[in-house]
Coordinates of C-alpha atoms and ligand atoms in Angstrom, one line a residue:
M193 CA -5.8 7.2 31.9
E194 CA -9.2 8.0 33.2
F195 CA -9.7 10.0 36.4
H196 CA -12.9 9.8 38.5
H197 CA -14.3 10.8 41.9
V198 CA -14.8 8.3 44.7
A199 CA -17.2 9.4 47.4
D200 CA -17.5 6.0 49.3
P201 CA -15.3 5.3 52.3
V202 CA -11.8 4.2 51.0
T203 CA -11.8 1.1 53.1
K204 CA -14.7 -0.1 50.9
A205 CA -13.1 0.9 47.6
Q206 CA -13.0 -1.7 44.9
A207 CA -9.6 -1.3 43.1
D208 CA -6.4 -3.1 42.6
V209 CA -4.7 -0.6 44.8
V210 CA -5.9 1.8 47.5
A211 CA -3.3 4.4 48.3
F212 CA -3.2 6.8 51.2
C213 CA -0.7 9.3 52.7
V214 CA 1.2 8.9 55.9
F215 CA 2.5 12.0 57.6
G216 CA 5.6 11.0 59.4
D217 CA 5.6 8.3 62.1
P218 CA 3.0 5.7 61.1
G219 CA 2.2 5.0 64.8
S220 CA 0.7 8.5 65.2
D221 CA -0.9 8.9 61.8
P222 CA -4.7 8.7 62.0
A223 CA -5.1 7.2 58.5
F224 CA -2.4 4.6 59.1
K225 CA -4.1 3.7 62.4
T226 CA -7.5 3.3 60.7
W227 CA -6.1 1.0 58.0
N228 CA -4.0 -0.9 60.6
A229 CA -7.2 -1.6 62.6
V230 CA -9.0 -2.8 59.5
L231 CA -6.1 -5.1 58.6
K232 CA -5.9 -6.4 62.1
G233 CA -2.4 -5.0 63.0
G234 CA -0.8 -6.4 59.9
L235 CA 0.1 -3.1 58.5
A236 CA 2.1 -1.9 61.5
D237 CA 4.0 -5.2 61.5
A238 CA 4.8 -4.7 57.8
A239 CA 5.9 -1.1 58.4
Q240 CA 8.2 -2.3 61.2
A241 CA 9.7 -5.1 59.0
E242 CA 10.3 -2.8 56.1
S243 CA 11.4 0.3 58.1
F244 CA 8.5 2.4 56.7
E245 CA 8.7 5.7 58.5
G246 CA 6.3 7.9 56.5
K247 CA 9.2 9.8 54.9
P248 CA 8.7 11.5 51.5
Q249 CA 9.1 9.0 48.6
Q250 CA 8.9 6.0 50.9
T251 CA 6.1 3.5 50.1
L252 CA 4.8 0.4 51.8
T253 CA 2.9 -2.1 49.6
F254 CA 0.6 -4.5 51.5
L255 CA -1.4 -7.4 50.1
T256 CA -4.8 -7.3 51.9
G257 CA -5.6 -11.0 51.5
G258 CA -9.3 -10.3 51.2
A259 CA -9.6 -8.2 54.4
V260 CA -11.0 -5.4 52.3
P261 CA -12.2 -5.3 48.7
A262 CA -8.9 -3.8 47.5
K263 CA -6.2 -6.2 46.5
R264 CA -3.4 -4.1 47.8
I265 CA -2.9 -1.1 50.1
I266 CA -0.1 1.3 49.5
A267 CA 1.0 3.7 52.2
V268 CA 2.8 6.7 50.8
G269 CA 5.2 8.6 53.0
A270 CA 4.4 12.3 53.1
G271 CA 6.9 13.6 55.7
P272 CA 5.8 15.9 58.6
R273 CA 2.3 17.5 58.3
A274 CA 3.9 20.9 58.9
D275 CA 5.9 20.6 55.6
F276 CA 2.8 19.7 53.6
N277 CA 1.2 22.0 51.2
V278 CA -1.4 21.4 48.5
A279 CA 1.3 21.3 45.8
S280 CA 3.1 18.5 47.6
L281 CA 0.2 16.3 46.2
R282 CA 1.9 16.3 42.8
D283 CA 4.8 14.3 44.1
L284 CA 2.7 12.2 46.5
A285 CA 0.3 11.2 43.7
A286 CA 3.2 10.5 41.4
T287 CA 4.7 8.3 44.0
A288 CA 1.4 6.4 44.6
A289 CA 1.0 5.9 40.8
A290 CA 4.6 4.7 40.4
A291 CA 4.3 2.2 43.2
S292 CA 0.9 1.0 41.8
N293 CA 2.3 0.6 38.4
K294 CA 5.2 -1.4 39.8
V295 CA 2.7 -4.1 41.0
G296 CA 0.8 -4.0 37.7
A297 CA -2.3 -2.3 39.1
R298 CA -5.0 -1.4 36.5
S299 CA -7.2 0.5 38.9
V300 CA -6.1 2.8 41.7
V301 CA -7.9 4.9 44.3
L302 CA -6.0 7.5 46.2
A303 CA -7.4 8.9 49.4
L304 CA -7.1 12.7 49.3
P305 CA -5.7 13.9 52.6
S306 CA -7.5 16.9 54.2
T307 CA -6.2 20.1 52.7
G308 CA -8.2 22.8 54.5
A309 CA -11.2 24.8 53.5
G310 CA -11.7 25.5 49.8
R311 CA -8.4 23.8 48.8
E312 CA -10.0 20.6 47.6
P313 CA -10.4 21.5 43.9
L314 CA -6.8 22.6 43.8
A315 CA -5.8 19.3 45.6
I316 CA -7.7 17.2 43.0
Q317 CA -6.1 19.2 40.2
F318 CA -2.6 18.6 41.5
V319 CA -3.2 14.8 42.0
V320 CA -4.1 14.6 38.3
E321 CA -1.1 16.7 37.3
G322 CA 1.2 14.6 39.5
V323 CA 0.0 11.2 38.2
V324 CA 0.3 12.3 34.5
E325 CA 3.5 14.3 34.8
G326 CA 5.2 11.6 37.0
G327 CA 4.5 9.0 34.3
Y328 CA 6.1 11.2 31.7
R329 CA 9.2 9.8 30.0
F330 CA 10.9 11.0 26.8
T331 CA 11.1 7.6 25.1
R332 CA 11.3 8.6 21.5
Y333 CA 14.9 7.5 21.0
L334 CA 14.8 4.4 23.2
T335 CA 14.6 1.2 21.2
S336 CA 13.9 -1.4 23.9
D337 CA 10.2 -2.3 24.4
D338 CA 10.9 -2.4 28.2
A339 CA 11.7 1.3 28.3
K340 CA 8.6 2.3 26.3
K341 CA 6.2 0.2 28.5
P342 CA 3.1 2.3 29.2
S343 CA 1.6 2.6 32.7
T344 CA -0.6 -0.3 33.6
I345 CA -3.1 2.1 35.3
G346 CA -6.3 2.6 33.3
R347 CA -8.6 4.1 36.0
F348 CA -7.4 6.5 38.8
G349 CA -9.9 7.4 41.5
I350 CA -9.6 10.3 43.8
A351 CA -11.4 9.7 47.1
T352 CA -12.6 12.8 49.1
D353 CA -14.0 12.8 52.5
T354 CA -17.8 13.4 51.9
K355 CA -18.6 12.4 55.5
G356 CA -20.7 9.5 54.3
K357 CA -22.9 11.7 52.1
K358 CA -23.5 11.3 48.4
P359 CA -22.0 14.4 46.7
T360 CA -24.5 16.9 45.3
A361 CA -24.6 17.7 41.6
A362 CA -22.8 21.0 42.3
Q363 CA -20.0 19.2 44.2
A364 CA -19.6 16.7 41.5
K365 CA -19.3 19.5 39.0
V366 CA -16.5 21.1 41.0
V367 CA -14.6 17.8 41.1
K368 CA -15.0 17.3 37.4
A369 CA -13.8 20.8 36.6
A370 CA -10.7 20.2 38.9
I371 CA -10.0 16.9 37.1
D372 CA -10.3 18.5 33.7
R373 CA -8.1 21.4 34.7
G374 CA -5.4 19.1 36.0
A375 CA -5.6 17.0 32.8
A376 CA -5.2 20.1 30.6
V377 CA -2.3 21.5 32.6
A378 CA -0.5 18.1 32.6
M379 CA -1.0 17.6 28.9
A380 CA 0.6 21.0 28.2
V381 CA 3.4 20.4 30.7
C382 CA 4.2 17.1 29.0
R383 CA 4.0 18.7 25.6
A384 CA 6.5 21.4 26.7
R385 CA 8.8 18.7 28.0
D386 CA 8.7 16.9 24.7
L387 CA 9.6 20.1 22.9
I388 CA 12.5 20.7 25.3
N389 CA 13.8 17.2 25.3
E390 CA 13.9 16.8 21.6
P391 CA 17.4 17.4 20.2
A392 CA 18.1 20.7 18.6
A393 CA 18.8 19.0 15.3
T394 CA 15.1 18.3 14.9
M395 CA 13.5 20.8 17.3
T396 CA 14.5 23.7 14.9
P397 CA 12.8 27.1 14.8
T398 CA 10.7 25.7 11.9
A399 CA 9.7 22.7 13.9
L400 CA 8.6 24.9 16.8
A401 CA 6.5 27.0 14.4
A402 CA 4.9 23.8 13.1
E403 CA 4.1 22.8 16.7
A404 CA 2.3 26.2 17.2
Q405 CA 0.4 25.7 14.0
A406 CA -0.7 22.2 15.1
I407 CA -2.1 23.6 18.4
A408 CA -3.9 26.4 16.5
K409 CA -5.5 23.9 14.2
R410 CA -7.0 22.1 17.2
H411 CA -8.7 25.2 18.6
A412 CA -11.2 27.4 16.8
T413 CA -10.2 30.2 19.3
V414 CA -6.5 30.2 18.4
T415 CA -4.8 31.6 15.3
V416 CA -1.1 31.7 14.5
K417 CA 1.1 33.9 12.4
V418 CA 4.7 32.8 11.6
L419 CA 7.2 35.4 10.3
G420 CA 10.3 34.4 8.3
P421 CA 13.6 36.3 8.0
A422 CA 12.3 38.6 5.3
E423 CA 9.3 39.8 7.3
C424 CA 11.4 40.2 10.4
A425 CA 13.9 42.3 8.4
E426 CA 11.0 44.4 7.2
L427 CA 10.0 45.1 10.8
G428 CA 13.6 46.0 11.6
M429 CA 14.3 43.2 14.1
G430 CA 18.1 43.7 13.8
M431 CA 18.9 42.0 17.1
F432 CA 16.8 38.9 16.6
L433 CA 18.1 38.4 13.1
A434 CA 21.8 38.9 14.0
V435 CA 21.6 36.1 16.6
G436 CA 20.2 33.6 14.0
K437 CA 22.6 34.6 11.2
G438 CA 25.2 32.0 12.1
S439 CA 22.8 29.1 11.7
D440 CA 21.8 27.2 8.5
E441 CA 18.3 26.9 10.2
E442 CA 16.1 29.8 9.3
P443 CA 14.7 31.9 12.2
R444 CA 10.9 31.8 12.9
F445 CA 9.0 34.5 14.7
I446 CA 5.8 32.9 16.1
H447 CA 2.7 34.9 17.2
M448 CA -0.2 32.9 18.5
T449 CA -3.5 34.6 19.4
Y450 CA -6.3 33.2 21.6
K451 CA -9.5 35.2 21.4
P452 CA -12.4 34.5 23.8
K453 CA -15.9 34.1 22.4
K454 CA -17.1 37.1 24.3
K455 CA -15.5 40.5 24.5
A456 CA -12.1 40.2 26.2
T457 CA -11.5 41.6 29.7
K458 CA -7.8 42.2 29.2
R459 CA -5.2 41.7 26.5
I460 CA -2.2 39.8 27.8
A461 CA 1.0 38.8 26.1
I462 CA 3.3 36.0 27.1
I463 CA 6.7 35.9 25.4
G464 CA 9.2 33.0 25.4
K465 CA 12.9 32.8 24.6
G466 CA 13.3 30.4 21.7
I467 CA 17.0 29.6 21.2
T468 CA 16.8 26.1 19.8
F469 CA 20.5 25.7 20.5
D470 CA 22.9 28.0 22.3
S471 CA 26.5 27.3 21.3
G472 CA 27.4 30.8 22.7
G473 CA 28.4 31.9 19.2
Y474 CA 31.9 33.3 18.9
S475 CA 31.9 33.8 22.7
L476 CA 31.8 30.0 22.5
K477 CA 30.6 28.0 25.5
P478 CA 33.0 25.3 26.9
S479 CA 31.8 21.8 26.1
A480 CA 30.3 21.0 29.5
S481 CA 28.1 24.2 29.5
M482 CA 27.0 23.6 25.9
E483 CA 25.9 20.0 26.4
D484 CA 22.4 20.9 27.6
M485 CA 21.8 23.9 25.5
K486 CA 18.9 22.4 23.5
V487 CA 16.9 23.5 26.6
D488 CA 17.4 27.2 25.6
M489 CA 13.9 27.2 24.0
S490 CA 12.2 26.3 27.2
G491 CA 10.5 29.7 27.5
A492 CA 9.1 29.3 24.0
A493 CA 8.0 25.7 24.8
A494 CA 6.2 27.0 27.9
V495 CA 4.2 29.8 26.2
I496 CA 3.3 27.7 23.1
S497 CA 2.2 24.7 25.2
A498 CA 0.3 26.9 27.7
M499 CA -1.8 28.2 24.8
D500 CA -3.1 24.6 24.3
A501 CA -4.3 24.4 27.9
I502 CA -5.6 28.0 27.9
A503 CA -7.7 27.3 24.8
T504 CA -8.9 24.0 26.1
L505 CA -10.1 25.5 29.4
G506 CA -11.1 28.9 28.0
T507 CA -10.5 32.3 29.6
T508 CA -12.0 35.8 29.5
H509 CA -8.7 37.4 28.4
E510 CA -7.3 37.8 24.9
I511 CA -3.9 36.0 25.1
H512 CA -1.0 36.5 22.7
A513 CA 1.9 34.0 22.8
I514 CA 5.1 35.2 21.1
A515 CA 8.3 33.3 20.5
A516 CA 11.3 34.6 18.6
C517 CA 13.0 31.4 17.6
C518 CA 16.5 30.9 16.2
E519 CA 19.8 29.1 16.7
N520 CA 22.9 30.7 18.1
M521 CA 25.7 29.2 16.1
V522 CA 29.3 29.8 14.8
S523 CA 30.0 30.3 11.1
G524 CA 31.2 32.7 8.5
H525 CA 27.8 34.4 8.7
A526 CA 27.6 34.6 12.5
Y527 CA 27.4 37.9 14.3
R528 CA 30.6 39.1 15.9
L529 CA 31.9 40.7 19.0
G530 CA 32.1 44.4 18.4
D531 CA 29.2 44.5 16.0
V532 CA 26.7 47.2 16.5
L533 CA 23.1 46.1 16.0
T534 CA 20.0 48.2 15.5
S535 CA 17.0 46.9 17.3
M536 CA 13.4 47.1 16.2
D537 CA 12.8 50.2 18.4
G538 CA 15.9 51.9 16.9
T539 CA 18.2 51.5 20.0
T540 CA 21.7 50.5 19.0
V541 CA 23.6 47.8 20.8
E542 CA 27.3 47.0 20.9
I543 CA 28.0 43.3 21.2
N544 CA 30.5 42.5 23.9
N545 CA 29.4 38.8 24.3
T546 CA 27.6 36.8 21.6
D547 CA 26.5 34.3 24.4
A548 CA 24.2 37.0 25.8
E549 CA 21.9 36.3 22.8
G550 CA 18.6 35.7 24.6
R551 CA 18.2 39.3 25.6
L552 CA 18.8 40.4 22.0
T553 CA 16.1 38.1 20.6
L554 CA 13.7 38.9 23.5
G555 CA 14.4 42.7 23.2
D556 CA 13.0 42.7 19.6
A557 CA 10.2 40.3 20.7
I558 CA 9.2 42.7 23.4
T559 CA 9.3 45.7 21.0
Y560 CA 7.1 43.8 18.6
T561 CA 4.7 42.9 21.4
R562 CA 4.6 46.5 22.8
T563 CA 4.0 48.1 19.4
K564 CA 2.0 45.5 17.4
V565 CA 0.0 43.8 20.2
E566 CA -0.2 46.7 22.6
P567 CA -1.1 44.5 25.5
D568 CA -2.3 45.6 28.9
E569 CA 0.3 43.3 30.5
M570 CA 3.2 41.3 29.2
Y571 CA 5.3 38.5 30.8
D572 CA 8.5 37.0 29.4
F573 CA 10.0 33.6 30.1
A574 CA 13.6 32.9 29.4
T575 CA 16.5 30.6 30.2
L576 CA 18.4 33.8 30.3
T577 CA 21.3 33.7 32.7
G578 CA 23.5 31.3 34.6
A579 CA 23.8 34.1 37.1
C580 CA 20.1 33.6 38.1
M581 CA 21.0 30.0 39.1
V582 CA 24.0 31.3 41.1
A583 CA 21.6 33.6 42.9
L584 CA 18.7 31.3 43.6
G585 CA 19.8 27.8 43.0
P586 CA 18.7 25.3 40.3
Y587 CA 15.0 25.1 41.2
T588 CA 13.8 28.7 41.6
A589 CA 13.0 31.2 38.9
G590 CA 14.0 34.9 39.2
V591 CA 11.1 37.3 38.8
M592 CA 11.9 40.9 37.9
S593 CA 9.6 43.8 37.4
D594 CA 9.2 47.5 38.2
N595 CA 5.5 47.1 38.4
E596 CA 4.6 46.2 41.9
G597 CA 1.0 45.1 41.3
L598 CA 1.9 42.9 38.3
A599 CA 4.9 41.3 40.1
K600 CA 2.8 40.5 43.2
G601 CA -0.1 39.1 41.1
W602 CA 2.3 36.8 39.2
L603 CA 4.1 35.7 42.4
Q604 CA 0.8 34.9 44.0
A605 CA -0.1 32.7 41.1
A606 CA 3.3 30.9 41.3
E607 CA 2.7 30.4 45.0
R608 CA -0.8 28.8 44.4
S609 CA 0.6 26.6 41.6
G610 CA 3.6 25.5 43.7
E611 CA 6.3 26.6 41.3
D612 CA 9.3 28.2 43.0
M613 CA 9.8 31.8 42.0
W614 CA 11.5 34.6 43.9
R615 CA 11.7 38.3 43.1
L616 CA 15.0 40.0 42.3
P617 CA 15.4 43.8 42.4
L618 CA 15.7 45.7 39.1
L619 CA 18.3 48.0 40.6
P620 CA 18.6 51.0 38.3
R621 CA 22.2 51.6 39.5
L622 CA 23.4 48.5 37.7
R623 CA 22.5 50.0 34.4
E624 CA 25.9 51.7 34.3
Q625 CA 27.3 48.2 33.5
L626 CA 25.5 48.3 30.1
K627 CA 27.1 51.6 29.0
S628 CA 28.9 51.6 25.6
S629 CA 31.2 54.2 24.2
I630 CA 30.1 53.7 20.6
A631 CA 26.4 52.6 20.8
D632 CA 23.3 53.4 23.0
M633 CA 24.3 50.4 25.2
R634 CA 26.1 47.1 25.2
N635 CA 24.6 43.7 25.6
T636 CA 26.5 42.4 28.6
G637 CA 27.5 43.8 32.0
D638 CA 30.1 42.4 34.4
R639 CA 29.9 39.2 36.5
F640 CA 28.1 40.6 39.5
G641 CA 24.3 41.0 39.2
G642 CA 24.2 39.2 35.9
A643 CA 20.5 38.2 36.2
I644 CA 19.6 41.8 37.0
T645 CA 21.6 43.5 34.3
A646 CA 19.9 41.1 31.8
G647 CA 16.5 42.2 33.2
L648 CA 17.5 45.9 33.0
F649 CA 18.5 45.3 29.3
L650 CA 15.0 44.0 28.6
K651 CA 13.4 46.8 30.5
T652 CA 14.8 49.2 27.9
F653 CA 12.5 47.6 25.3
A654 CA 9.5 47.1 27.6
R655 CA 9.4 50.9 28.3
D656 CA 6.1 51.8 30.0
T657 CA 4.1 48.7 29.1
P658 CA 3.4 46.7 32.4
W659 CA 5.9 43.9 32.2
V660 CA 7.3 41.0 34.3
H661 CA 10.5 39.1 33.4
V662 CA 10.9 35.5 34.6
D663 CA 14.3 34.0 34.3
I664 CA 13.8 30.2 34.2
A665 CA 17.4 29.2 33.5
G666 CA 17.5 26.9 36.5
P667 CA 14.1 25.2 36.8
A668 CA 13.5 24.8 33.0
S669 CA 15.3 21.5 33.2
V670 CA 16.6 19.3 36.1
S671 CA 19.4 16.8 36.4
T672 CA 17.9 15.5 39.7
A673 CA 14.5 13.9 39.3
R674 CA 11.6 14.2 41.7
P675 CA 8.5 11.9 41.5
S676 CA 6.4 14.3 39.4
Q677 CA 9.4 15.4 37.4
P678 CA 11.8 13.1 35.6
R679 CA 15.2 14.5 34.7
G680 CA 15.3 16.7 31.6
G681 CA 12.9 19.5 30.5
T682 CA 10.3 20.2 33.2
G683 CA 7.7 22.4 31.5
F684 CA 8.3 25.0 34.2
A685 CA 6.0 28.0 34.1
V686 CA 3.1 26.3 32.3
A687 CA 1.3 25.6 35.5
T688 CA 1.6 29.2 36.8
L689 CA 0.6 30.6 33.4
V690 CA -2.6 28.6 33.5
E691 CA -3.2 29.5 37.1
H692 CA -2.6 33.2 36.4
L693 CA -4.5 33.4 33.1
V694 CA -7.5 31.0 33.5
P695 CA -9.8 32.0 36.3
R696 CA -11.3 29.1 38.2
Ligands
LIG967 N1 21.2 30.2 27.7 C1 22.2 30.8 28.5 C2 21.8 30.8 30.0 C3 21.7 29.4 30.6 C4 22.7 28.9 31.4 C5 20.5 28.7 30.5 C6 22.5 27.7 32.0 C7 20.3 27.5 31.2 C8 21.3 27.0 31.9 C9 22.3 32.3 28.1 O1 22.1 32.6 26.8 C10 23.8 32.6 28.4 O2 24.6 32.1 27.8 N2 23.9 33.5 29.4 C11 25.2 34.0 29.7 C12 25.2 35.5 29.9 C13 26.5 36.1 30.0 C14 27.3 36.0 28.7 C15 26.3 37.6 30.4 C16 25.6 33.3 31.0 O3 24.7 33.1 31.9 O4 26.8 33.0 31.2
LIG968 MN1 23.9 32.3 25.6
LIG969 ZN1 20.9 31.3 25.7

């Protein structure tokens, strides 16, 4: 699909579909009134007949019959103005695209609603993301042609209010940069979704490593190092290796590096949990909880895919993406309850639950990052605890850090990119839950504060390196779709990673 800027008035736009947003009651929406006047009252009649009330996800498709150059007008319900923020445009644009696709439109123009001073580039970016991400489907294993049918839309125009003036070269450049940024983010989000949705039988640690290598191959600025079990043993990654021991699939430790052409401003590491399947190990999960556990590599998928967008767009920072990938299985080789593991930094850990495996693999990944990469800042992304979903619900990530500045900066980026994240306190008092009588600590606390004790466990390994932990157990995948997000893997955190790491 090709995106372009439309500076002419939308009522004159030449396209199969012109779409516009309606904020609540159509009778009092200015855009609706304008269109209704152009269409000689027909639009209001149609709205009445079809009970179109401008609610989110409602659409009204109207054949213009030659009254304007466009063949059809689609009014897209946006809900009350007060609820609108720029990120709402992802779902609105996805809804407009889906309704246009339904009538077989090849060209679409969407009128961008006014978003306030300086917000237009972000708005354009989100429209591109919404259209592409809303059209995403995981079709690899569907055999009917109908299910695999691609979108009919070839050209998608974004109309901005230029007050009748032709945009200057500088304005056109800003619009193009916004479109390119949206396309790069959307591509990375869809790639992450593909990695997450692929069954664990094929999306193995080795397959994830191959994915990282394929991305590195496409960018001169990206290199990748993949460590196998022998190299990890050499480095003393006793926790990471123990988790993977029960699987016939070999573990892979992935380290991607993006180096800017000029001298880097900062060195930043992003670390992803990469459990390709989490059976729970000997602390076996019940069937219903295990069903979806191919998503347990969503953190790895996010950081690996984000590197693609980061390299495409370019940034002033040196970025390291790290993913410790393995499978948590049951077998005669699997790690046991009561085992004592020695981590890469020498800390010993007694295992009281083999299902708390993510913190073990991440602990060693954090030590590797802290000692080998020595970053100025590090961020980890992990489908770490069901407790985080109990605390915040299924759509919000838990953010934990003892570094105020870093946590605030990250949360601001999340706010701008429209991904729901909320800070949880790393209460030191809860550390008592991790006490062991035979080792330096144990890997699991009790039921209450489970997201926080997991964060405190990781903090042990982060030590004094500025660090933020993001628990994405909920939002990494959804069972209830939204227009820009079909059910399954979401690619959560990719948008905020790009927002945070690539200056506009
Ligand atoms: N991968 C799970 C967490 C998870 C749960 C992710 C639901 C996505 C959706 C993690 O490894 C896990 O099993 N956590 C345990 C921790 C417990 C044993 C302390 C949990 O949440 O029950
Ligand atoms: Mn687990
Ligand atoms: Zn897990």
